[in-house]
Amino acid sequence: MAEFPKVRMRRLRKANLRWMFREARLSPENLITPIFVDENIKEKKPIESMPDYFRIPLEMVDKEVEECLEKGLRSFILFGIPSYKDETGSSAYDQNGVIQKAVRRIKAEFPDAVIVTDVCLCEYTTHGHCGVVKDGEIVNDETLPIIGKTAVSHAESGADIVAPSGMMDGMVKAIREALDAAGFESTPIMSYSAKYASNFYSPFRDAAESGFKFGDRRGYQMDIHNAREAMREIELDVKEGADIIMVKPALPYLDIIRMARERFDLPLAAYNVSGEYSMIKAAIKNGWLSEEAIYEVLISIKRAGADLIITYHSKEIAEKLQ
Ligand code: PBG
């Protein structure tokens, strides 16, 4: 094998040509922008734990989408803050629920915008868990028809992709069957396949008012120590009919993204979650990191093997990429 001085790695690092050899690239087309749609507000409301991020009033959601489209961002994932909550999360599948109204509103103006909807109950239940609660337990099988119904109501409103995030066993199968029965056999499912019980979601729970009243999510979200288990989760989702798989969070789980990339040929999404965003933003705000750190984080997720990144940094990074 050739070596120094024949080999000089620096030859390809000259300023005018090193860009040619980039192995990973970031494009606004691969970024999915989360939008928190709040039915209860009239003005954009800053999210304290997520600097420069806002809850958007339902009436302004189309304007928010328009701003993103102008920056080259074409896909969105919607989270709802509903006007009412109950034990079973019935506002999640209400045809006049916040997400259903938001999707119709966006689609009426921007039919080509890609709208992904988060399918989960935690924002819509009084207890804040992702499933139905019985005797203090989050019960699996009783939750499935409700998320099936929720996914169908999103598709009926015009959602392009539904994304179940509750980590219930059998959720992809239940949603696939419900969608097919309702005539939505062409609506893809992006499953939060390997979603860890992470500490990095706490700013999101502020933002989406989805904090739980008791216990934690470790009975359904994955144990942070495990990697092989993530492959089993993904494999099951693929068998159940997922069209796109996801690893979440992203930055502390780059190894899982890489493993998933090597094992599965489906499109792979990674969720650069709220805590990852807030951590970087806090350091930038304090002058401890430069803004370039955002790009470095996102490119690390691409390099690990993700095709798509859900990120709160999308607007600021799209501006730079343009
Ligand atoms: C709902 C859901 C959560 C996130 C996305 N969907 C919160 C949770 O599981 O507690 C987290 C996203 C983020 O932190 O950015 N199940």
Tab-separated table of C-alpha atoms and ligand atoms in Angstrom:
chain	number	residue	atom	x	y	z
A	1	MET	CA	0.000	0.000	0.000
A	2	ALA	CA	1.293	3.408	-0.935
A	3	GLU	CA	2.162	5.701	1.886
A	4	PHE	CA	3.854	8.972	2.685
A	5	PRO	CA	5.530	10.666	0.867
A	6	LYS	CA	3.774	9.211	-2.205
A	7	VAL	CA	0.463	9.595	-0.502
A	8	ARG	CA	-0.381	13.074	0.678
A	9	MET	CA	-3.914	13.394	1.981
A	10	ARG	CA	-3.607	17.148	1.893
A	11	ARG	CA	-3.567	17.166	-1.928
A	12	LEU	CA	-7.328	16.898	-1.990
A	13	ARG	CA	-7.817	19.470	0.741
A	14	LYS	CA	-6.744	22.488	-1.281
A	15	ALA	CA	-9.249	25.265	-0.894
A	16	ASN	CA	-10.434	25.333	-4.505
A	17	LEU	CA	-11.122	21.637	-4.852
A	18	ARG	CA	-11.898	20.057	-1.504
A	19	TRP	CA	-15.660	20.644	-1.992
A	20	MET	CA	-15.592	18.086	-4.826
A	21	PHE	CA	-14.918	15.234	-2.430
A	22	ARG	CA	-17.619	15.772	0.124
A	23	GLU	CA	-19.225	12.483	0.987
A	24	ALA	CA	-22.264	13.892	2.742
A	25	ARG	CA	-24.361	16.852	1.727
A	26	LEU	CA	-27.096	18.846	3.306
A	27	SER	CA	-29.975	20.177	1.272
A	28	PRO	CA	-33.158	21.941	2.400
A	29	GLU	CA	-35.032	19.181	0.575
A	30	ASN	CA	-33.885	16.639	3.151
A	31	LEU	CA	-35.043	18.700	6.101
A	32	ILE	CA	-38.446	18.397	7.711
A	33	THR	CA	-39.593	21.424	9.687
A	34	PRO	CA	-41.638	20.857	12.849
A	35	ILE	CA	-44.519	23.250	13.438
A	36	PHE	CA	-46.301	23.553	16.773
A	37	VAL	CA	-49.839	24.598	15.946
A	38	ASP	CA	-51.677	26.071	18.907
A	39	GLU	CA	-55.423	26.494	18.810
A	40	ASN	CA	-55.475	28.646	21.905
A	41	ILE	CA	-53.346	31.605	20.884
A	42	LYS	CA	-53.692	34.516	18.490
A	43	GLU	CA	-50.044	35.590	18.265
A	44	LYS	CA	-46.850	33.592	17.740
A	45	LYS	CA	-45.687	32.550	21.191
A	46	PRO	CA	-41.993	32.048	22.003
A	47	ILE	CA	-41.094	28.689	23.527
A	48	GLU	CA	-38.957	29.504	26.514
A	49	SER	CA	-36.815	26.394	26.453
A	50	MET	CA	-36.303	26.570	22.669
A	51	PRO	CA	-34.713	29.928	21.821
A	52	ASP	CA	-36.026	31.469	18.563
A	53	TYR	CA	-38.745	28.810	18.215
A	54	PHE	CA	-42.449	29.573	18.426
A	55	ARG	CA	-45.879	28.119	18.808
A	56	ILE	CA	-47.907	29.175	15.814
A	57	PRO	CA	-51.597	30.127	16.027
A	58	LEU	CA	-53.822	28.036	13.786
A	59	GLU	CA	-54.730	31.165	11.814
A	60	MET	CA	-51.068	31.795	10.980
A	61	VAL	CA	-49.970	28.295	10.080
A	62	ASP	CA	-50.240	28.874	6.331
A	63	LYS	CA	-48.093	31.988	6.658
A	64	GLU	CA	-45.466	29.996	8.544
A	65	VAL	CA	-45.432	27.372	5.796
A	66	GLU	CA	-45.110	30.066	3.162
A	67	GLU	CA	-42.030	31.518	4.888
A	68	CYS	CA	-40.404	28.118	4.909
A	69	LEU	CA	-41.276	27.382	1.285
A	70	GLU	CA	-39.543	30.606	0.326
A	71	LYS	CA	-36.392	29.277	1.978
A	72	GLY	CA	-36.565	26.042	-0.011
A	73	LEU	CA	-38.031	23.952	2.821
A	74	ARG	CA	-40.762	21.778	1.414
A	75	SER	CA	-41.839	19.374	4.116
A	76	PHE	CA	-43.307	19.869	7.562
A	77	ILE	CA	-44.289	17.815	10.560
A	78	LEU	CA	-47.209	19.138	12.568
A	79	PHE	CA	-47.747	18.913	16.305
A	80	GLY	CA	-50.980	20.171	17.812
A	81	ILE	CA	-51.858	21.979	21.008
A	82	PRO	CA	-55.605	21.345	21.181
A	83	SER	CA	-58.323	23.402	22.821
A	84	TYR	CA	-59.468	20.448	24.926
A	85	LYS	CA	-58.005	17.252	26.353
A	86	ASP	CA	-59.623	14.178	27.896
A	87	GLU	CA	-58.722	10.733	29.252
A	88	THR	CA	-58.665	9.004	25.862
A	89	GLY	CA	-57.383	11.846	23.708
A	90	SER	CA	-60.496	12.260	21.576
A	91	SER	CA	-59.340	15.647	20.256
A	92	ALA	CA	-56.618	13.729	18.411
A	93	TYR	CA	-59.138	12.325	15.917
A	94	ASP	CA	-61.750	15.095	15.974
A	95	GLN	CA	-62.413	16.202	12.386
A	96	ASN	CA	-62.356	19.717	13.790
A	97	GLY	CA	-59.242	19.135	15.848
A	98	VAL	CA	-56.278	21.449	15.628
A	99	ILE	CA	-54.211	19.242	13.307
A	100	GLN	CA	-57.111	18.437	11.011
A	101	LYS	CA	-57.902	22.136	10.654
A	102	ALA	CA	-54.252	23.045	10.208
A	103	VAL	CA	-53.701	20.484	7.454
A	104	ARG	CA	-56.783	21.638	5.558
A	105	ARG	CA	-55.693	25.237	5.906
A	106	ILE	CA	-52.179	24.585	4.615
A	107	LYS	CA	-53.280	22.289	1.800
A	108	ALA	CA	-55.855	24.790	0.548
A	109	GLU	CA	-53.059	27.290	-0.072
A	110	PHE	CA	-50.039	25.112	-0.702
A	111	PRO	CA	-51.141	21.777	-2.109
A	112	ASP	CA	-47.542	20.839	-2.946
A	113	ALA	CA	-46.161	21.338	0.558
A	114	VAL	CA	-45.484	17.929	2.108
A	115	ILE	CA	-47.415	17.602	5.335
A	116	VAL	CA	-46.425	14.925	7.805
A	117	THR	CA	-48.588	14.589	10.899
A	118	ASP	CA	-47.398	13.255	14.223
A	119	VAL	CA	-49.829	10.549	15.300
A	120	CYS	CA	-49.802	10.288	19.076
A	121	LEU	CA	-52.102	10.835	22.018
A	122	CYS	CA	-49.826	12.588	24.506
A	123	GLU	CA	-50.767	16.108	23.451
A	124	TYR	CA	-54.464	15.256	23.603
A	125	THR	CA	-54.788	13.308	26.846
A	126	THR	CA	-55.189	14.845	30.303
A	127	HIS	CA	-52.584	12.446	31.706
A	128	GLY	CA	-50.117	13.221	28.894
A	129	HIS	CA	-49.226	9.631	28.030
A	130	CYS	CA	-48.994	8.272	24.498
A	131	GLY	CA	-51.623	5.601	25.103
A	132	VAL	CA	-54.833	4.850	26.921
A	133	VAL	CA	-54.368	4.612	30.693
A	134	LYS	CA	-56.040	1.866	32.748
A	135	ASP	CA	-55.313	1.413	36.452
A	136	GLY	CA	-52.183	3.477	36.124
A	137	GLU	CA	-50.894	1.417	33.180
A	138	ILE	CA	-50.448	2.590	29.603
A	139	VAL	CA	-52.328	-0.146	27.800
A	140	ASN	CA	-51.180	-1.146	24.356
A	141	ASP	CA	-53.956	-2.880	22.444
A	142	GLU	CA	-56.724	-0.477	23.426
A	143	THR	CA	-54.603	2.375	22.120
A	144	LEU	CA	-54.274	0.918	18.619
A	145	PRO	CA	-57.777	1.627	17.280
A	146	ILE	CA	-57.536	5.206	18.536
A	147	ILE	CA	-54.288	5.919	16.744
A	148	GLY	CA	-55.688	4.165	13.679
A	149	LYS	CA	-58.652	6.528	13.770
A	150	THR	CA	-56.347	9.487	14.311
A	151	ALA	CA	-54.216	8.604	11.302
A	152	VAL	CA	-57.322	8.249	9.122
A	153	SER	CA	-58.622	11.645	10.249
A	154	HIS	CA	-55.275	13.195	9.316
A	155	ALA	CA	-55.333	11.551	5.898
A	156	GLU	CA	-58.910	12.720	5.369
A	157	SER	CA	-57.786	16.258	6.086
A	158	GLY	CA	-55.110	15.947	3.415
A	159	ALA	CA	-51.973	14.804	5.251
A	160	ASP	CA	-49.357	13.370	2.889
A	161	ILE	CA	-47.581	11.135	5.417
A	162	VAL	CA	-48.593	9.965	8.891
A	163	ALA	CA	-45.966	9.470	11.574
A	164	PRO	CA	-46.865	7.388	14.635
A	165	SER	CA	-44.616	8.337	17.560
A	166	GLY	CA	-46.151	6.540	20.525
A	167	MET	CA	-44.031	3.356	20.487
A	168	MET	CA	-47.038	1.087	20.931
A	169	ASP	CA	-46.480	-2.458	19.695
A	170	GLY	CA	-48.386	-3.062	16.489
A	171	MET	CA	-49.016	0.623	15.801
A	172	VAL	CA	-47.805	0.525	12.222
A	173	LYS	CA	-49.965	-2.494	11.395
A	174	ALA	CA	-53.006	-0.927	13.044
A	175	ILE	CA	-52.544	2.307	11.135
A	176	ARG	CA	-51.870	0.551	7.822
A	177	GLU	CA	-55.061	-1.467	8.198
A	178	ALA	CA	-57.107	1.549	9.222
A	179	LEU	CA	-55.784	3.653	6.347
A	180	ASP	CA	-56.372	0.899	3.798
A	181	ALA	CA	-59.900	0.267	5.053
A	182	ALA	CA	-60.655	3.976	4.612
A	183	GLY	CA	-59.281	4.073	1.064
A	184	PHE	CA	-55.921	5.618	1.935
A	185	GLU	CA	-53.765	2.751	0.733
A	186	SER	CA	-51.444	5.308	-0.912
A	187	THR	CA	-50.699	7.260	2.255
A	188	PRO	CA	-47.198	6.414	3.509
A	189	ILE	CA	-46.322	5.721	7.136
A	190	MET	CA	-43.178	7.199	8.620
A	191	SER	CA	-42.716	5.278	11.836
A	192	TYR	CA	-40.804	6.535	14.839
A	193	SER	CA	-39.380	3.021	14.900
A	194	ALA	CA	-36.521	3.341	17.360
A	195	LYS	CA	-37.542	6.047	19.760
A	196	TYR	CA	-35.593	6.144	22.992
A	197	ALA	CA	-36.828	7.183	26.437
A	198	SER	CA	-34.585	10.217	26.205
A	199	ASN	CA	-33.925	13.211	28.412
A	200	PHE	CA	-33.598	15.287	25.286
A	201	TYR	CA	-37.365	15.665	24.812
A	202	SER	CA	-38.010	17.984	27.735
A	203	PRO	CA	-38.116	21.272	25.780
A	204	PHE	CA	-40.622	19.651	23.394
A	205	ARG	CA	-42.893	18.750	26.283
A	206	ASP	CA	-42.930	22.428	27.165
A	207	ALA	CA	-43.592	23.382	23.590
A	208	ALA	CA	-46.358	20.863	22.945
A	209	GLU	CA	-47.795	20.720	26.463
A	210	SER	CA	-47.308	16.978	26.365
A	211	GLY	CA	-45.656	16.404	29.723
A	212	PHE	CA	-47.053	13.432	31.605
A	213	LYS	CA	-48.787	13.686	34.971
A	214	PHE	CA	-47.384	10.475	36.462
A	215	GLY	CA	-44.632	7.955	35.854
A	216	ASP	CA	-42.413	8.149	32.788
A	217	ARG	CA	-42.299	6.775	29.259
A	218	ARG	CA	-39.878	3.927	29.865
A	219	GLY	CA	-42.632	1.337	29.649
A	220	TYR	CA	-42.995	2.035	25.941
A	221	GLN	CA	-40.019	4.055	24.705
A	222	MET	CA	-36.683	2.281	24.317
A	223	ASP	CA	-34.008	1.790	26.939
A	224	ILE	CA	-31.109	4.110	26.172
A	225	HIS	CA	-28.572	1.332	26.705
A	226	ASN	CA	-29.719	-0.790	23.788
A	227	ALA	CA	-28.724	-0.923	20.147
A	228	ARG	CA	-29.653	-4.434	18.960
A	229	GLU	CA	-33.142	-3.901	20.312
A	230	ALA	CA	-33.478	-0.897	17.999
A	231	MET	CA	-32.825	-3.167	15.021
A	232	ARG	CA	-35.614	-5.471	16.201
A	233	GLU	CA	-37.977	-2.508	16.557
A	234	ILE	CA	-37.183	-1.351	13.038
A	235	GLU	CA	-37.476	-4.830	11.575
A	236	LEU	CA	-40.926	-5.243	13.093
A	237	ASP	CA	-42.049	-1.887	11.715
A	238	VAL	CA	-40.820	-2.867	8.275
A	239	LYS	CA	-42.801	-6.115	8.511
A	240	GLU	CA	-45.872	-4.206	9.633
A	241	GLY	CA	-45.654	-1.977	6.573
A	242	ALA	CA	-43.666	1.138	7.471
A	243	ASP	CA	-42.575	3.092	4.390
A	244	ILE	CA	-40.011	5.249	6.173
A	245	ILE	CA	-38.205	4.341	9.382
A	246	MET	CA	-36.875	6.715	12.020
A	247	VAL	CA	-34.296	6.890	14.759
A	248	LYS	CA	-34.881	9.392	17.547
A	249	PRO	CA	-33.067	11.314	19.033
A	250	ALA	CA	-30.283	11.797	16.488
A	251	LEU	CA	-27.075	13.178	17.949
A	252	PRO	CA	-26.688	10.861	20.967
A	253	TYR	CA	-27.770	7.924	18.730
A	254	LEU	CA	-25.611	8.317	15.628
A	255	ASP	CA	-24.464	4.729	16.103
A	256	ILE	CA	-28.065	3.568	15.780
A	257	ILE	CA	-28.541	5.635	12.619
A	258	ARG	CA	-25.451	4.048	11.136
A	259	MET	CA	-26.559	0.526	12.111
A	260	ALA	CA	-30.012	1.112	10.660
A	261	ARG	CA	-28.496	2.464	7.444
A	262	GLU	CA	-26.402	-0.650	7.031
A	263	ARG	CA	-29.228	-3.067	7.824
A	264	PHE	CA	-32.241	-1.586	6.045
A	265	ASP	CA	-32.830	-0.194	2.585
A	266	LEU	CA	-35.888	1.899	3.443
A	267	PRO	CA	-35.639	5.666	3.577
A	268	LEU	CA	-34.282	6.559	6.993
A	269	ALA	CA	-35.239	9.640	8.968
A	270	ALA	CA	-33.515	10.965	12.060
A	271	TYR	CA	-35.114	13.320	14.561
A	272	ASN	CA	-32.769	16.053	15.761
A	273	VAL	CA	-34.934	16.604	18.847
A	274	SER	CA	-35.768	19.632	20.953
A	275	GLY	CA	-33.034	19.078	23.549
A	276	GLU	CA	-30.390	18.795	20.844
A	277	TYR	CA	-31.624	22.069	19.418
A	278	SER	CA	-31.745	23.887	22.749
A	279	MET	CA	-28.304	22.680	23.768
A	280	ILE	CA	-26.678	24.079	20.621
A	281	LYS	CA	-28.716	27.266	20.688
A	282	ALA	CA	-27.848	27.923	24.320
A	283	ALA	CA	-24.144	27.580	23.590
A	284	ILE	CA	-24.410	29.870	20.558
A	285	LYS	CA	-26.403	32.457	22.532
A	286	ASN	CA	-23.709	32.427	25.181
A	287	GLY	CA	-20.982	32.908	22.614
A	288	TRP	CA	-19.454	29.528	23.458
A	289	LEU	CA	-20.004	28.021	20.023
A	290	SER	CA	-20.229	29.598	16.599
A	291	GLU	CA	-23.317	29.143	14.445
A	292	GLU	CA	-21.314	26.790	12.240
A	293	ALA	CA	-21.897	24.173	14.914
A	294	ILE	CA	-25.461	23.778	13.637
A	295	TYR	CA	-24.223	22.739	10.218
A	296	GLU	CA	-21.719	20.358	11.745
A	297	VAL	CA	-24.410	18.647	13.803
A	298	LEU	CA	-26.726	18.230	10.824
A	299	ILE	CA	-23.986	16.975	8.545
A	300	SER	CA	-22.988	14.409	11.188
A	301	ILE	CA	-26.521	13.025	11.028
A	302	LYS	CA	-26.344	12.831	7.232
A	303	ARG	CA	-22.903	11.247	7.385
A	304	ALA	CA	-24.188	8.639	9.827
A	305	GLY	CA	-26.669	7.634	7.137
A	306	ALA	CA	-29.936	9.504	7.531
A	307	ASP	CA	-31.795	10.500	4.363
A	308	LEU	CA	-34.096	12.918	6.120
A	309	ILE	CA	-33.637	15.057	9.197
A	310	ILE	CA	-36.444	16.495	11.266
A	311	THR	CA	-34.902	19.590	12.787
A	312	TYR	CA	-35.828	22.860	14.479
A	313	HIS	CA	-32.731	24.370	12.873
A	314	SER	CA	-34.226	24.087	9.393
A	315	LYS	CA	-35.051	27.741	8.823
A	316	GLU	CA	-31.725	29.125	10.009
A	317	ILE	CA	-29.745	26.517	8.108
A	318	ALA	CA	-31.810	26.829	4.911
A	319	GLU	CA	-30.992	30.520	4.847
A	320	LYS	CA	-27.293	29.629	4.933
A	321	LEU	CA	-27.619	26.887	2.320
A	322	GLN	CA	-29.402	29.137	-0.163
B	1	PBG	C1	-44.864	12.621	21.122
B	1	PBG	C2	-43.586	13.151	20.683
B	1	PBG	C3	-42.495	13.592	21.451
B	1	PBG	C4	-41.561	14.103	20.565
B	1	PBG	C5	-42.075	13.940	19.287
B	1	PBG	N1	-43.317	13.340	19.380
B	1	PBG	C6	-42.311	13.688	22.921
B	1	PBG	C7	-42.214	12.492	23.760
B	1	PBG	O1	-42.172	11.358	23.324
B	1	PBG	O2	-42.201	12.722	24.973
B	1	PBG	C8	-40.244	14.720	20.936
B	1	PBG	C9	-39.684	15.658	19.951
B	1	PBG	C10	-38.614	16.550	20.458
B	1	PBG	O3	-38.151	16.474	21.607
B	1	PBG	O4	-38.213	17.395	19.666
B	1	PBG	N2	-44.909	11.297	21.464
